[in-house]
């Protein structure tokens, strides 16, 4: 298995399943390229001349090719996400050069490690499965190549490129089918499948589809709709109709297809009691559906009688006159080609007629998937190009139901929002497994002939269990020469019976050995799962213990930080109290100085006045009567009168108001205090 690619598929599936903002086909690749940029940055790369450098590195670590136009779109998306607040972490220029600064991305590393473990598990299980089935591993043989089959077929539609991916994957299909019963393993396989489909959309270039699309339904599709196939096939076809109805598609069926269905069901009804081998070999045989649903031949005939009503009930339009397309088909190279593919002239002509109907509806050959307005939809085979060219210039006329579902699901955001991933993945995986196993079976006509011969020539030595063992041997392709067995029945009944018994005994021995080995494999796997589970539990408990310790340390740290903060606060408060005392003393000193500025002149004026009075008293021998007489004389003198009239009011008008404001007016005193410039050392320290 190509390990890097498988790990990438698993990681892509995880990203898609856990992503909440998946709006388009390329969104799942954004984390992958972010991770590549992070690793380039860690290697000291801070710029590049071309995004080719990023492409080469991404292809190296993921083993998938990123087309340059798609990579550029992804990088533009990354650029818009990581450059915030004026900080440039990644810049892409018009000439495709780039700048890389401090790019950090480790979001999916844990998921990557889990993907690596999952891929290793699948590799080991597959090798063990090969040994149990006595198959020698071939070079590059892997489950991944089988899983990629669907991606290859989808790529054929969305990029017009046909890449061969081998022809026989029977053992890989059996591996997937077997481990479908083991949820843990099947979940890994489902993730690989989803990842492989997602990578196909690196080639997808569309934004919209044709408005009106017609789906022309094939015989096997309608048989599945009637629940006369496996439950999985019925679910696939119903799901396709549901999805396509929601996006406005129309459904139609040729009247020839109705006739073919009627003929098929009538034949099954006629031979209802005469068949045994066919349904044991082919899980998709109508008889298996009848057994599951407890239907009999009469029930099949009743379905035949009501087929038109059943089809109309599904909203399918029946196209009545098909002569025009049938006449063209009869003389076409397509008809000659399909005769070999379908092993029946009637079926080949039917399919060729459908192809020419589709071609007429399309009007001209169409290159792009999204522009196709008509498809011939089947549920049992994958029709490749009718030419042998490796490059398909135009879209095929036919498409399998699961292929169409996959393309619509992954490319249409509306379908994505309203649908369950698991449902589509199960449909896709089940379809490729069934298709692969069905292709490995012998022709239906040969099996019918063998069934007839067994019913005709079997004796008491051949039990029903022997026939089941023989059918298993045919299914497993261990009994390949069915035609030789039928010829032996014609020439020697006894040798035919001996050969049947011999093959049944061989299968019984092989099955017993196989069951024992498979039980051993499952036990071994269960032990590994248990061991991994215990290890995960141990790591979880260890992480929980570490988390608890971390929380405890954080709590203690927070407590100490709070205590230190409180102590610091108390110290600052005490310090601020001392500063407040010093600041108040400083302010008081300034206020005193401010008051003295008016008090000193006032006292000086009062002192001068007092000295003048004392001088007057002294000059009048301290006789107050004499003093008052002299004052009266001065008043009569004009100059003296003027001086006495001015001295008193001036002293009163100037000094007294100022004195009162500075000593007794509280608001004035507080206003002055606010004008005082406080030195920085007397300011309170912030808490």
XYZ file of C-alpha atoms in Angstrom:
687
model
C 0.000 0.000 0.000
C 1.251 3.485 -0.786
C 1.401 4.498 2.861
C 1.648 8.276 2.429
C -1.352 8.359 0.128
C -3.422 6.121 2.409
C -2.565 8.292 5.422
C -3.537 11.370 3.415
C -6.894 9.803 2.504
C -7.592 8.968 6.144
C -6.580 12.464 7.287
C -8.715 14.142 4.603
C -11.725 12.133 5.751
C -11.107 13.212 9.342
C -10.822 16.864 8.292
C -14.020 16.685 6.276
C -15.951 14.847 8.998
C -14.872 17.268 11.739
C -14.824 20.509 9.712
C -17.685 22.911 10.431
C -17.010 25.368 7.604
C -16.754 23.070 4.574
C -18.355 25.087 1.782
C -16.654 23.731 -1.341
C -14.714 20.746 -2.717
C -11.258 22.216 -1.951
C -11.891 23.273 1.663
C -10.686 19.934 3.062
C -7.257 20.520 1.469
C -6.640 23.862 3.209
C -5.302 22.270 6.456
C -2.996 20.011 4.410
C -1.378 22.966 2.640
C -1.211 24.946 5.911
C 0.683 22.021 7.417
C 3.050 21.949 4.404
C 3.709 25.708 4.786
C 4.410 25.222 8.499
C 6.958 22.492 7.742
C 8.624 24.604 5.033
C 8.854 27.478 7.528
C 10.446 25.150 10.099
C 13.075 24.236 7.491
C 14.055 27.905 7.307
C 12.238 28.681 4.055
C 10.765 32.183 4.259
C 10.137 32.925 0.586
C 9.972 31.321 -2.834
C 10.115 32.283 -6.488
C 7.128 30.100 -7.409
C 4.319 28.099 -5.815
C 5.840 25.133 -7.673
C 8.088 24.811 -4.604
C 5.008 24.393 -2.398
C 3.418 22.003 -4.914
C 6.481 19.748 -5.040
C 6.766 19.585 -1.259
C 3.026 18.936 -0.744
C 3.060 16.178 -3.375
C 6.085 14.616 -1.671
C 4.552 14.430 1.824
C 0.982 13.564 0.767
C 1.553 11.486 -2.418
C -1.212 13.327 -4.256
C -0.919 15.861 -7.052
C -2.154 19.414 -6.483
C -2.906 21.109 -9.854
C -1.414 24.615 -9.839
C -4.725 26.485 -10.384
C -6.288 24.586 -7.467
C -3.204 25.105 -5.283
C -3.294 28.828 -6.037
C -6.954 28.980 -4.943
C -6.072 27.165 -1.706
C -3.147 29.531 -1.043
C -5.361 32.583 -1.668
C -7.810 31.197 0.869
C -5.004 30.644 3.388
C -3.675 34.169 2.781
C -7.068 35.674 3.633
C -7.307 33.572 6.817
C -3.860 34.003 8.389
C -3.154 37.699 7.797
C -4.952 39.602 10.550
C -4.406 42.825 12.456
C -1.896 44.117 9.931
C 0.457 41.149 10.559
C 1.560 39.381 7.339
C 2.226 35.660 7.948
C 1.849 34.500 4.343
C 1.723 36.549 1.162
C 1.137 35.375 -2.410
C 2.170 37.739 -5.205
C 0.799 38.124 -8.734
C 3.858 36.429 -10.269
C 3.188 33.352 -8.032
C 6.155 34.076 -5.771
C 5.433 33.976 -2.053
C 6.563 35.260 1.340
C 6.384 33.106 4.469
C 6.747 34.527 7.995
C 6.178 32.875 11.369
C 3.737 30.331 9.911
C 2.552 27.938 12.634
C 0.032 25.106 12.160
C -0.165 21.853 14.168
C -3.939 21.393 14.399
C -4.177 17.870 12.957
C -0.960 16.201 14.133
C -2.787 13.912 16.562
C -5.221 12.891 13.808
C -2.265 12.239 11.495
C -0.701 9.853 14.002
C -4.036 8.049 14.356
C -4.270 7.781 10.556
C -0.798 6.218 10.428
C -1.833 3.608 13.002
C -5.034 2.872 11.073
C -3.204 2.371 7.773
C -0.701 0.003 9.414
C -3.619 -1.985 10.871
C -5.298 -2.365 7.466
C -2.021 -3.394 5.795
C -1.379 -6.139 8.343
C -4.956 -7.409 8.261
C -4.956 -7.577 4.459
C -1.700 -9.564 4.347
C -3.106 -11.989 6.927
C -6.326 -12.247 4.905
C -4.332 -13.159 1.785
C -2.473 -15.894 3.668
C -5.713 -17.327 5.052
C -7.062 -17.528 1.483
C -3.811 -19.125 0.250
C -3.009 -16.173 -1.989
C 0.554 -15.015 -2.488
C 0.752 -11.193 -2.242
C 1.677 -9.507 -5.509
C 3.846 -6.416 -5.851
C 1.916 -3.260 -4.915
C -1.194 -5.307 -4.099
C -3.295 -3.398 -1.595
C -6.793 -2.570 -0.462
C -6.048 1.057 -1.344
C -5.852 0.331 -5.077
C -9.256 -1.342 -4.904
C -10.711 1.584 -2.937
C -9.287 3.961 -5.552
C -11.337 2.234 -8.277
C -14.250 4.548 -7.559
C -11.988 7.603 -7.576
C -10.673 6.550 -10.988
C -14.174 6.188 -12.399
C -15.194 9.576 -10.991
C -12.039 11.158 -12.436
C -13.145 9.845 -15.818
C -16.274 11.993 -15.578
C -14.932 15.169 -13.963
C -11.561 15.457 -15.709
C -12.000 13.331 -18.871
C -8.906 11.298 -18.003
C -9.006 7.518 -17.955
C -6.390 5.856 -15.779
C -6.251 2.083 -15.653
C -6.454 0.684 -12.145
C -6.306 -3.033 -12.833
C -9.155 -5.380 -13.597
C -9.434 -8.031 -10.884
C -9.903 -6.949 -7.278
C -11.982 -9.899 -6.107
C -9.881 -10.677 -3.026
C -9.784 -6.998 -2.035
C -13.570 -6.801 -2.407
C -13.947 -9.934 -0.270
C -11.662 -8.357 2.357
C -13.861 -5.252 2.559
C -17.015 -7.369 2.541
C -15.711 -9.604 5.348
C -14.578 -6.756 7.607
C -17.842 -4.900 7.109
C -18.943 -6.927 10.136
C -16.069 -5.501 12.230
C -16.994 -1.837 12.940
C -13.502 -0.649 13.925
C -11.889 -1.962 10.726
C -14.771 -0.924 8.496
C -14.599 2.635 9.860
C -10.948 2.820 8.758
C -11.858 1.497 5.297
C -14.679 4.040 5.046
C -12.275 6.881 5.861
C -9.843 5.697 3.174
C -12.706 5.529 0.688
C -13.969 9.022 1.558
C -10.454 10.484 1.337
C -9.898 8.920 -2.088
C -13.142 10.435 -3.393
C -12.270 13.866 -1.977
C -8.908 13.909 -3.804
C -10.744 13.354 -7.076
C -12.161 16.841 -6.721
C -8.757 18.457 -7.071
C -9.555 17.971 -10.764
C -13.104 19.330 -10.446
C -13.512 22.728 -12.096
C -17.240 23.441 -11.928
C -19.359 25.882 -9.971
C -22.775 25.064 -11.422
C -24.695 22.361 -13.269
C -27.053 22.195 -16.215
C -30.466 23.412 -15.052
C -32.494 20.557 -16.557
C -31.037 17.073 -16.370
C -32.816 13.887 -17.436
C -31.876 10.497 -16.006
C -32.801 7.589 -18.287
C -33.064 4.574 -15.968
C -31.808 1.104 -16.877
C -33.467 -2.260 -16.131
C -31.354 -3.145 -13.099
C -31.972 0.313 -11.596
C -35.748 -0.148 -11.698
C -35.453 -3.737 -10.424
C -33.579 -2.294 -7.426
C -36.284 0.358 -6.948
C -38.808 -2.499 -6.809
C -36.711 -3.968 -3.944
C -35.887 -7.045 -6.014
C -32.126 -6.673 -5.564
C -30.044 -6.430 -2.390
C -31.246 -3.987 0.318
C -28.106 -1.936 -0.343
C -28.894 -1.605 -4.066
C -32.461 -0.574 -3.299
C -31.183 2.053 -0.869
C -28.678 3.381 -3.436
C -31.323 3.850 -6.131
C -33.858 5.401 -3.761
C -31.194 7.768 -2.444
C -30.250 8.878 -5.957
C -33.890 9.631 -6.801
C -34.281 11.552 -3.524
C -31.163 13.666 -4.102
C -31.928 14.301 -7.775
C -35.559 15.250 -7.099
C -34.323 17.882 -4.649
C -32.107 19.482 -7.306
C -34.753 19.344 -10.035
C -33.728 16.350 -12.173
C -36.296 14.472 -14.310
C -36.564 10.679 -14.619
C -37.539 8.605 -17.636
C -37.492 5.022 -18.870
C -37.776 3.491 -22.349
C -40.801 1.305 -23.050
C -38.218 -1.298 -24.151
C -36.839 -1.251 -20.609
C -40.325 -1.907 -19.228
C -40.609 -4.873 -21.621
C -37.199 -6.164 -20.540
C -38.173 -5.953 -16.849
C -41.442 -7.806 -17.531
C -39.627 -10.539 -19.463
C -37.023 -10.922 -16.700
C -39.597 -11.162 -13.897
C -41.826 -13.574 -15.858
C -38.849 -15.885 -16.436
C -38.006 -15.735 -12.740
C -41.639 -16.532 -11.859
C -41.709 -19.508 -14.263
C -38.521 -21.020 -12.822
C -39.271 -20.088 -9.222
C -39.275 -23.695 -7.964
C -36.514 -24.965 -10.243
C -33.516 -22.912 -9.173
C -31.100 -23.268 -6.309
C -27.522 -22.681 -7.369
C -27.877 -19.224 -8.937
C -29.107 -17.414 -5.855
C -26.370 -19.010 -3.756
C -23.688 -17.722 -6.101
C -25.047 -14.248 -6.857
C -26.254 -12.163 -3.870
C -28.000 -9.796 -6.317
C -30.174 -12.537 -7.784
C -33.890 -11.673 -7.710
C -34.593 -14.980 -5.937
C -32.601 -13.777 -2.907
C -34.804 -10.681 -2.676
C -37.878 -12.926 -2.945
C -36.557 -15.100 -0.119
C -35.828 -12.036 2.016
C -39.269 -10.540 1.344
C -41.058 -13.927 1.334
C -42.383 -13.472 -2.195
C -43.406 -16.300 -4.498
C -43.867 -16.662 -8.261
C -47.396 -15.252 -8.090
C -46.082 -12.136 -6.348
C -43.599 -11.599 -9.181
C -46.393 -11.955 -11.747
C -48.441 -9.412 -9.815
C -45.510 -6.965 -9.973
C -45.322 -7.550 -13.752
C -49.017 -6.681 -14.116
C -48.575 -3.436 -12.183
C -45.111 -2.389 -13.375
C -46.297 0.741 -15.234
C -48.206 2.005 -12.191
C -45.227 1.309 -9.928
C -42.918 3.229 -12.265
C -45.303 6.193 -12.561
C -45.627 6.179 -8.767
C -41.902 6.964 -8.538
C -42.337 9.964 -10.844
C -40.692 8.220 -13.802
C -41.906 9.083 -17.303
C -42.259 6.159 -19.760
C -41.036 6.921 -23.306
C -43.413 4.937 -25.582
C -42.007 5.021 -29.139
C -38.374 3.973 -29.434
C -38.259 2.721 -33.033
C -36.142 5.652 -34.248
C -33.272 5.031 -31.807
C -33.599 1.245 -32.064
C -33.228 1.321 -35.857
C -30.088 3.443 -35.570
C -28.714 1.129 -32.872
C -29.183 -2.073 -34.910
C -26.526 -1.059 -37.429
C -24.120 0.688 -35.060
C -20.626 -0.232 -33.875
C -21.925 0.370 -30.350
C -24.365 -2.544 -30.739
C -21.576 -4.836 -31.970
C -19.383 -3.807 -29.044
C -22.162 -4.320 -26.478
C -23.026 -7.807 -27.773
C -19.695 -9.002 -26.371
C -20.079 -7.024 -23.154
C -23.684 -7.963 -22.333
C -23.614 -11.553 -23.673
C -27.136 -11.091 -25.037
C -28.259 -9.504 -28.306
C -31.523 -8.315 -26.752
C -29.744 -6.627 -23.822
C -27.080 -5.205 -26.138
C -29.714 -3.718 -28.465
C -31.572 -2.277 -25.486
C -28.423 -0.560 -24.169
C -27.421 0.699 -27.626
C -30.931 2.146 -28.087
C -30.597 3.947 -24.747
C -27.201 5.334 -25.790
C -28.608 6.833 -29.006
C -31.556 8.296 -27.085
C -29.113 10.018 -24.717
C -26.992 11.292 -27.610
C -30.045 12.843 -29.248
C -31.041 14.498 -25.975
C -27.569 15.950 -25.534
C -27.584 17.310 -29.064
C -23.816 17.177 -29.381
C -20.835 15.532 -27.665
C -20.184 17.190 -24.277
C -16.790 17.463 -22.607
C -17.677 18.820 -19.147
C -19.663 16.830 -16.598
C -21.608 19.848 -15.349
C -22.927 20.602 -18.847
C -24.416 17.136 -19.392
C -28.223 17.271 -19.584
C -28.961 13.543 -19.929
C -27.507 10.316 -18.481
C -28.248 6.617 -18.915
C -28.172 5.447 -15.272
C -27.604 1.824 -14.274
C -26.893 0.007 -11.043
C -24.888 -3.002 -12.154
C -22.096 -2.222 -14.584
C -19.639 0.510 -15.413
C -19.573 1.219 -19.121
C -16.226 2.594 -20.198
C -15.582 4.426 -23.433
C -16.549 2.570 -26.588
C -13.072 3.293 -27.918
C -9.763 1.966 -26.646
C -8.219 5.400 -26.259
C -6.681 6.314 -22.909
C -8.046 9.829 -23.145
C -11.815 10.191 -23.351
C -12.558 13.418 -25.166
C -16.279 13.451 -24.385
C -18.513 12.280 -21.569
C -19.854 8.718 -21.692
C -23.571 8.273 -22.104
C -23.894 5.996 -19.065
C -23.027 6.344 -15.411
C -23.472 4.105 -12.380
C -25.884 5.265 -9.691
C -23.221 5.333 -6.963
C -20.784 7.272 -9.192
C -23.387 9.956 -9.892
C -24.296 10.115 -6.194
C -20.651 10.605 -5.192
C -20.116 13.435 -7.669
C -23.324 15.227 -6.689
C -22.689 14.746 -2.980
C -19.148 16.098 -2.839
C -19.646 18.956 -5.288
C -23.041 20.287 -4.223
C -23.031 22.226 -0.895
C -26.812 21.903 -0.562
C -26.655 18.100 -0.661
C -23.746 18.163 1.788
C -25.661 20.156 4.377
C -28.755 17.955 4.280
C -27.154 14.524 4.046
C -25.204 12.096 6.160
C -21.615 11.307 5.165
C -21.878 7.703 6.347
C -24.893 7.059 4.147
C -23.075 8.054 0.947
C -19.869 6.262 1.936
C -21.744 3.027 2.654
C -23.512 3.327 -0.693
C -20.224 3.821 -2.553
C -18.306 1.043 -0.810
C -21.174 -1.437 -1.042
C -21.560 -0.677 -4.748
C -17.911 -1.187 -5.702
C -17.748 -4.392 -3.635
C -20.928 -5.758 -5.236
C -19.829 -4.652 -8.718
C -16.396 -6.263 -8.323
C -17.731 -9.554 -6.950
C -20.470 -9.662 -9.581
C -17.927 -9.228 -12.390
C -15.925 -12.166 -11.063
C -18.872 -14.576 -11.418
C -19.382 -16.881 -14.423
C -22.030 -15.974 -16.992
C -25.596 -16.390 -15.752
C -26.418 -18.775 -18.619
C -23.574 -21.118 -17.638
C -24.696 -21.125 -14.000
C -28.293 -21.860 -15.072
C -27.081 -24.787 -17.167
C -25.081 -26.154 -14.240
C -28.087 -25.693 -11.951
C -30.243 -27.655 -14.402
C -27.650 -30.429 -14.639
C -27.366 -30.691 -10.864
C -31.152 -30.918 -10.467
C -31.284 -33.478 -13.292
C -28.419 -35.801 -12.304
C -27.921 -35.433 -8.549
C -28.470 -38.526 -6.417
C -28.623 -39.243 -2.699
C -24.880 -38.650 -2.337
C -25.271 -34.956 -3.281
C -26.948 -33.039 -0.463
C -28.219 -29.457 -0.380
C -25.185 -28.631 1.750
C -22.921 -29.966 -1.019
C -24.617 -27.678 -3.532
C -24.109 -24.716 -1.183
C -20.414 -25.652 -0.897
C -20.161 -25.869 -4.701
C -21.826 -22.457 -5.084
C -19.338 -21.008 -2.577
C -16.479 -22.567 -4.536
C -17.761 -20.940 -7.722
C -18.205 -17.574 -5.947
C -14.631 -17.779 -4.660
C -13.436 -18.606 -8.189
C -11.882 -21.842 -6.963
C -14.078 -23.756 -9.389
C -13.563 -21.961 -12.694
C -14.221 -24.472 -15.479
C -18.028 -24.484 -15.230
C -18.407 -25.133 -18.953
C -16.207 -28.236 -18.624
C -18.388 -29.430 -15.758
C -21.518 -28.996 -17.888
C -19.918 -30.980 -20.738
C -19.039 -33.711 -18.258
C -22.732 -33.926 -17.278
C -23.624 -34.579 -20.907
C -21.041 -37.346 -21.346
C -21.072 -39.131 -17.977
C -23.627 -38.661 -15.248
C -21.582 -40.743 -12.784
C -18.350 -38.775 -13.308
C -20.321 -35.517 -13.062
C -21.722 -36.535 -9.652
C -18.274 -37.717 -8.456
C -16.749 -34.400 -9.579
C -19.454 -32.440 -7.727
C -18.897 -34.454 -4.552
C -15.141 -34.040 -4.857
C -15.438 -30.248 -5.253
C -17.869 -30.080 -2.314
C -15.462 -32.037 -0.089
C -12.557 -29.795 -1.113
C -14.593 -26.735 -0.215
C -15.643 -28.211 3.130
C -12.011 -28.824 4.121
C -10.955 -25.362 2.926
C -13.841 -23.682 4.714
C -13.069 -25.422 8.006
C -9.416 -24.345 7.742
C -10.413 -20.873 6.661
C -12.914 -20.434 9.486
C -10.306 -21.537 12.015
C -7.726 -19.124 10.593
C -10.220 -16.262 10.385
C -11.219 -16.858 13.992
C -7.537 -16.695 14.890
C -7.148 -13.475 12.902
C -10.169 -11.906 14.582
C -8.933 -12.936 18.026
C -5.514 -11.511 17.216
C -7.090 -8.301 16.005
C -9.359 -8.159 19.055
C -6.308 -8.496 21.301
C -4.625 -5.664 19.400
C -7.744 -3.515 19.710
C -7.949 -4.316 23.433
C -4.246 -3.532 23.840
C -4.609 -0.263 21.950
C -7.746 0.502 23.952
C -5.908 -0.092 27.234
C -2.983 2.027 26.056
C -5.346 4.813 25.033
C -7.107 4.536 28.405
C -3.738 4.647 30.187
C -2.699 7.706 28.189
C -6.093 9.274 28.813
C -5.803 8.665 32.562
C -2.225 9.940 32.506
C -3.323 13.042 30.611
C -6.212 13.511 33.033
C -3.761 13.209 35.969
C -1.443 15.716 34.305
C -4.415 17.997 33.659
C -5.450 17.725 37.325
C -1.890 18.491 38.445
C -1.767 21.412 36.060
C -5.088 22.693 37.407
C -3.779 22.243 40.973
C -0.586 24.149 40.118
C -2.641 26.831 38.425
C -4.882 27.110 41.510
C -1.867 27.344 43.847
C -0.189 29.849 41.553
C -3.372 31.912 41.411
C -3.634 31.762 45.223
C -0.021 32.906 45.651
C -0.452 35.624 43.054
C -3.584 36.836 44.864
C -1.775 36.777 48.222
C 1.182 38.697 46.786
C -1.178 41.164 45.169
C -2.977 41.728 48.482
C 0.319 42.192 50.339
C 1.497 44.624 47.689
C -1.802 46.440 47.939
C -1.514 46.703 51.735
C 2.051 48.017 51.444
C 0.988 50.596 48.893
C -1.962 51.661 51.067
C 0.364 52.091 54.103
C 2.893 53.955 51.987
C 0.166 56.158 50.522
C -0.987 57.043 54.057
C 2.503 58.336 54.897
C 2.647 60.137 51.568
C -0.756 61.685 52.320
C 0.563 63.038 55.652
C 3.610 64.528 53.934
C 1.459 65.847 51.087
C -0.970 67.493 53.534
C 1.979 69.060 55.387
C 3.310 70.327 52.057
C -0.087 71.800 51.168
C -0.488 73.347 54.634
C 2.896 74.982 54.239
C 1.891 76.389 50.857
C -1.389 77.673 52.313
C 0.435 79.376 55.189
C 2.805 81.021 52.748
C -0.144 82.125 50.651
C -1.861 83.645 53.698
C 1.321 85.395 54.812
C 1.390 87.147 51.441
C -1.571 89.303 52.625
C -1.070 89.081 56.378
C 2.351 90.789 56.407
C 1.246 93.947 54.464
C -1.896 94.061 56.607
C 0.088 93.913 59.848
C 2.583 96.460 58.471
C -0.231 98.889 57.654
C -1.794 98.308 61.064
C 1.604 98.839 62.714
C 2.159 102.091 60.844
C -1.284 103.303 61.870
C -0.607 102.354 65.487
C 2.764 104.132 65.462
C 1.075 107.219 64.015
C -1.507 107.166 66.818
C 1.208 106.725 69.454
C 3.187 109.651 67.967
C 0.064 111.819 68.082
C -0.593 110.809 71.707
C 2.996 111.510 72.640
C 2.933 114.917 70.968
C -0.237 115.745 72.940
C 1.305 114.682 76.306
C -0.880 111.597 76.286
C -3.887 113.811 76.682
C -6.782 112.365 74.719
C -8.805 115.616 74.855
C -5.980 117.531 73.363
C -5.513 114.718 70.782
C -9.150 114.895 69.625
C -8.972 118.734 69.394
C -5.927 118.499 67.146
C -7.634 115.863 64.977
C -10.604 118.185 64.528
C -8.232 120.932 63.430
C -6.650 118.560 60.860
C -10.109 117.665 59.485
C -10.762 121.355 58.907
C -7.563 121.550 56.876
C -8.407 120.416 53.323
C -5.282 118.361 52.762
C -5.461 116.705 56.135
C -9.111 115.983 55.651
C -8.348 114.272 52.315
C -5.588 112.099 53.787
C -7.734 110.896 56.643
C -10.618 110.164 54.302
C -8.392 107.928 52.091
C -6.317 105.977 54.627
C -9.197 104.267 56.404
C -11.207 103.073 53.358
C -8.101 101.907 51.505
C -7.022 99.765 54.414
C -10.547 98.405 54.851
C -11.383 97.929 51.121
C -8.149 96.143 50.120
C -6.833 94.242 53.071
C -10.012 93.108 54.771
C -11.668 91.214 51.812
C -8.425 89.469 50.911
C -7.801 88.641 54.524
C -11.273 87.130 54.866
C -10.929 85.092 51.590
C -7.598 83.586 52.585
C -8.413 82.870 56.218
C -12.142 82.165 56.401
C -13.542 81.308 52.881
C -13.323 77.468 52.631
C -14.110 77.185 48.890
C -11.453 79.771 48.057
C -8.919 77.973 50.227
C -9.790 74.596 48.502
C -9.536 76.223 45.066
C -6.053 77.453 45.945
C -5.052 73.981 47.125
C -5.979 72.578 43.674
C -3.563 74.998 42.000
C -0.665 73.755 44.075
C 1.773 71.602 42.045
C 2.409 68.449 44.052
C 5.897 66.926 43.650
C 5.949 63.388 42.169
C 7.366 61.918 45.385
C 4.254 63.136 47.237
C 1.797 61.513 44.738
C -0.050 58.281 45.668
C 1.348 55.052 44.196
C -1.158 53.180 42.030
C -2.606 49.945 43.437
